[in-house]
PDB file of C-alpha atoms in Angstrom:
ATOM      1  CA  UNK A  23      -0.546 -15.210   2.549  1.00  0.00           C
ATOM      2  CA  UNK A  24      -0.427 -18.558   3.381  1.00  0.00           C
ATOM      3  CA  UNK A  25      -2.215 -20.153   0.770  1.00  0.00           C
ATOM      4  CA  UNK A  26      -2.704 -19.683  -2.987  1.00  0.00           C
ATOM      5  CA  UNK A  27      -6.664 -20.153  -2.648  1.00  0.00           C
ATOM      6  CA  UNK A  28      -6.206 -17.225   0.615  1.00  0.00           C
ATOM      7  CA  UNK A  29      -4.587 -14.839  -2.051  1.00  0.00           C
ATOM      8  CA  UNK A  30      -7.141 -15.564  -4.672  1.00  0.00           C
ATOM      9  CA  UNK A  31      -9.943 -14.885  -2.749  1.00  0.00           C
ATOM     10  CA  UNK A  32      -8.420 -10.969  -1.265  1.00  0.00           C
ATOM     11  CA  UNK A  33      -7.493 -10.430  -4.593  1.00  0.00           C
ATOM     12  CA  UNK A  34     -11.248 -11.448  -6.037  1.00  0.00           C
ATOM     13  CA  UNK A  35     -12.849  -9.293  -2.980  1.00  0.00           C
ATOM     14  CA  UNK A  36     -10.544  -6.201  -4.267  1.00  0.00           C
ATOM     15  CA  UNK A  37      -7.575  -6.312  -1.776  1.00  0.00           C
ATOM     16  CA  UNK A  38      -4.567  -4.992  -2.386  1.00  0.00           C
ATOM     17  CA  UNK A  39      -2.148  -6.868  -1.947  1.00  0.00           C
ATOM     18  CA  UNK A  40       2.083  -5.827  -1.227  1.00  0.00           C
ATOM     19  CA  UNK A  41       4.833  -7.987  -1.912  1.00  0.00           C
ATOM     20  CA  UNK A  42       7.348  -7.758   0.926  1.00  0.00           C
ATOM     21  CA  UNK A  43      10.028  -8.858  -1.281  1.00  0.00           C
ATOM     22  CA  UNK A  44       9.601  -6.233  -4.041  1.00  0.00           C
ATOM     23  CA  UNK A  45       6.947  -3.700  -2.910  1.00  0.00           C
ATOM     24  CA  UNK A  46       5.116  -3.822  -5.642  1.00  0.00           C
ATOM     25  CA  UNK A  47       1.331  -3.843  -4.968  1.00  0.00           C
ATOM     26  CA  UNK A  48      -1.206  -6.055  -6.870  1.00  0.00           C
ATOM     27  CA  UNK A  49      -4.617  -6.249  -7.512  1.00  0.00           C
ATOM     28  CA  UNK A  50      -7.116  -7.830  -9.603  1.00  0.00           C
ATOM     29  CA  UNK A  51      -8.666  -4.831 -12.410  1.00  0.00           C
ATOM     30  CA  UNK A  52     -11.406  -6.275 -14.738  1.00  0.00           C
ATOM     31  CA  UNK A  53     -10.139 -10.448 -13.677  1.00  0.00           C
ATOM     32  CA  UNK A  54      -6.628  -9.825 -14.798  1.00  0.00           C
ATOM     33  CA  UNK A  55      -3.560  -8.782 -11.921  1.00  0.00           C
ATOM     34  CA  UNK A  56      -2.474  -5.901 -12.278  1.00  0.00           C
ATOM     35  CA  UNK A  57       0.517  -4.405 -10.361  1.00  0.00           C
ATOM     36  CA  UNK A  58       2.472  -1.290  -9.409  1.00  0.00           C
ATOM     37  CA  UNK A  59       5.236   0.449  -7.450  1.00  0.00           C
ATOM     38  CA  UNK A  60       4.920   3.420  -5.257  1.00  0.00           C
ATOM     39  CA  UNK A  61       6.600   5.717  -7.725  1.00  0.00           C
ATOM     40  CA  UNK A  62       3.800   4.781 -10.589  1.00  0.00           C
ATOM     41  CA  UNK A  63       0.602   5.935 -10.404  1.00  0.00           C
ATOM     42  CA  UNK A  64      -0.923   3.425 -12.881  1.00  0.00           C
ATOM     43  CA  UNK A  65      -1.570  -0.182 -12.758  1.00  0.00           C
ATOM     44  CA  UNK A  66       0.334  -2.260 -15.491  1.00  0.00           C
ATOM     45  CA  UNK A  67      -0.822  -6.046 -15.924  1.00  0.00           C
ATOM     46  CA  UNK A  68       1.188  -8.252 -14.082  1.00  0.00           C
ATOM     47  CA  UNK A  69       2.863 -11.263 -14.782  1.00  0.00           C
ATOM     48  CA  UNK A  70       3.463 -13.052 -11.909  1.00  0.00           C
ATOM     49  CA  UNK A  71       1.248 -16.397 -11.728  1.00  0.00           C
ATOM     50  CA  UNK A  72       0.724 -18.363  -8.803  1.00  0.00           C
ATOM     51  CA  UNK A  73       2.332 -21.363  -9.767  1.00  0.00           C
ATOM     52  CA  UNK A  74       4.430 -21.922  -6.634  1.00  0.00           C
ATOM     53  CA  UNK A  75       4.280 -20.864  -3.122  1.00  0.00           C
ATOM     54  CA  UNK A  76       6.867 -17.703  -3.278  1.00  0.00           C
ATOM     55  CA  UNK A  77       4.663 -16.390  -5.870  1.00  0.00           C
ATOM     56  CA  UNK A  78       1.848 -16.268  -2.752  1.00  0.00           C
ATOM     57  CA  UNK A  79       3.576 -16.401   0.381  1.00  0.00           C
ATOM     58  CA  UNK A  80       4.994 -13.123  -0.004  1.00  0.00           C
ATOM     59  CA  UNK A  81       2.258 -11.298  -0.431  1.00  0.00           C
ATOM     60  CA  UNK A  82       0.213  -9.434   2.101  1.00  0.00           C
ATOM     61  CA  UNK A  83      -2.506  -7.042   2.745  1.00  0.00           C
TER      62      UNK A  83
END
């Protein structure tokens, strides 16, 4: 994504969204980000934050 207000809004329309560093997918469940990898079935919260651009940029849907 190219911006950190572009992420937060396909996360807050329920996009998921893939890193393309790490695979992992996120999404937003109940406000918080959640994520997961393709061998879990369940969504764990997440910790990343969007506090700088690699946290966003990566990220895709």
């Amino acid at each position: 994504m190219d911006t950190k207000e572009e992420t937060l809004k396909a996360l807050s329309e329920g996009k998921e969204l893939t890193s393309t560093v790490t695979g992992l997918k996120y999404k937003l469940i109940e406000g918080l980000l959640h994520s997961r990898d393709s061998e879990r079935a369940q969504w764990q919260r997440s910790g990343l934050d969007f506090h700088n651009p690699i946290s966003w940029q990566n990220l895709r849907h």
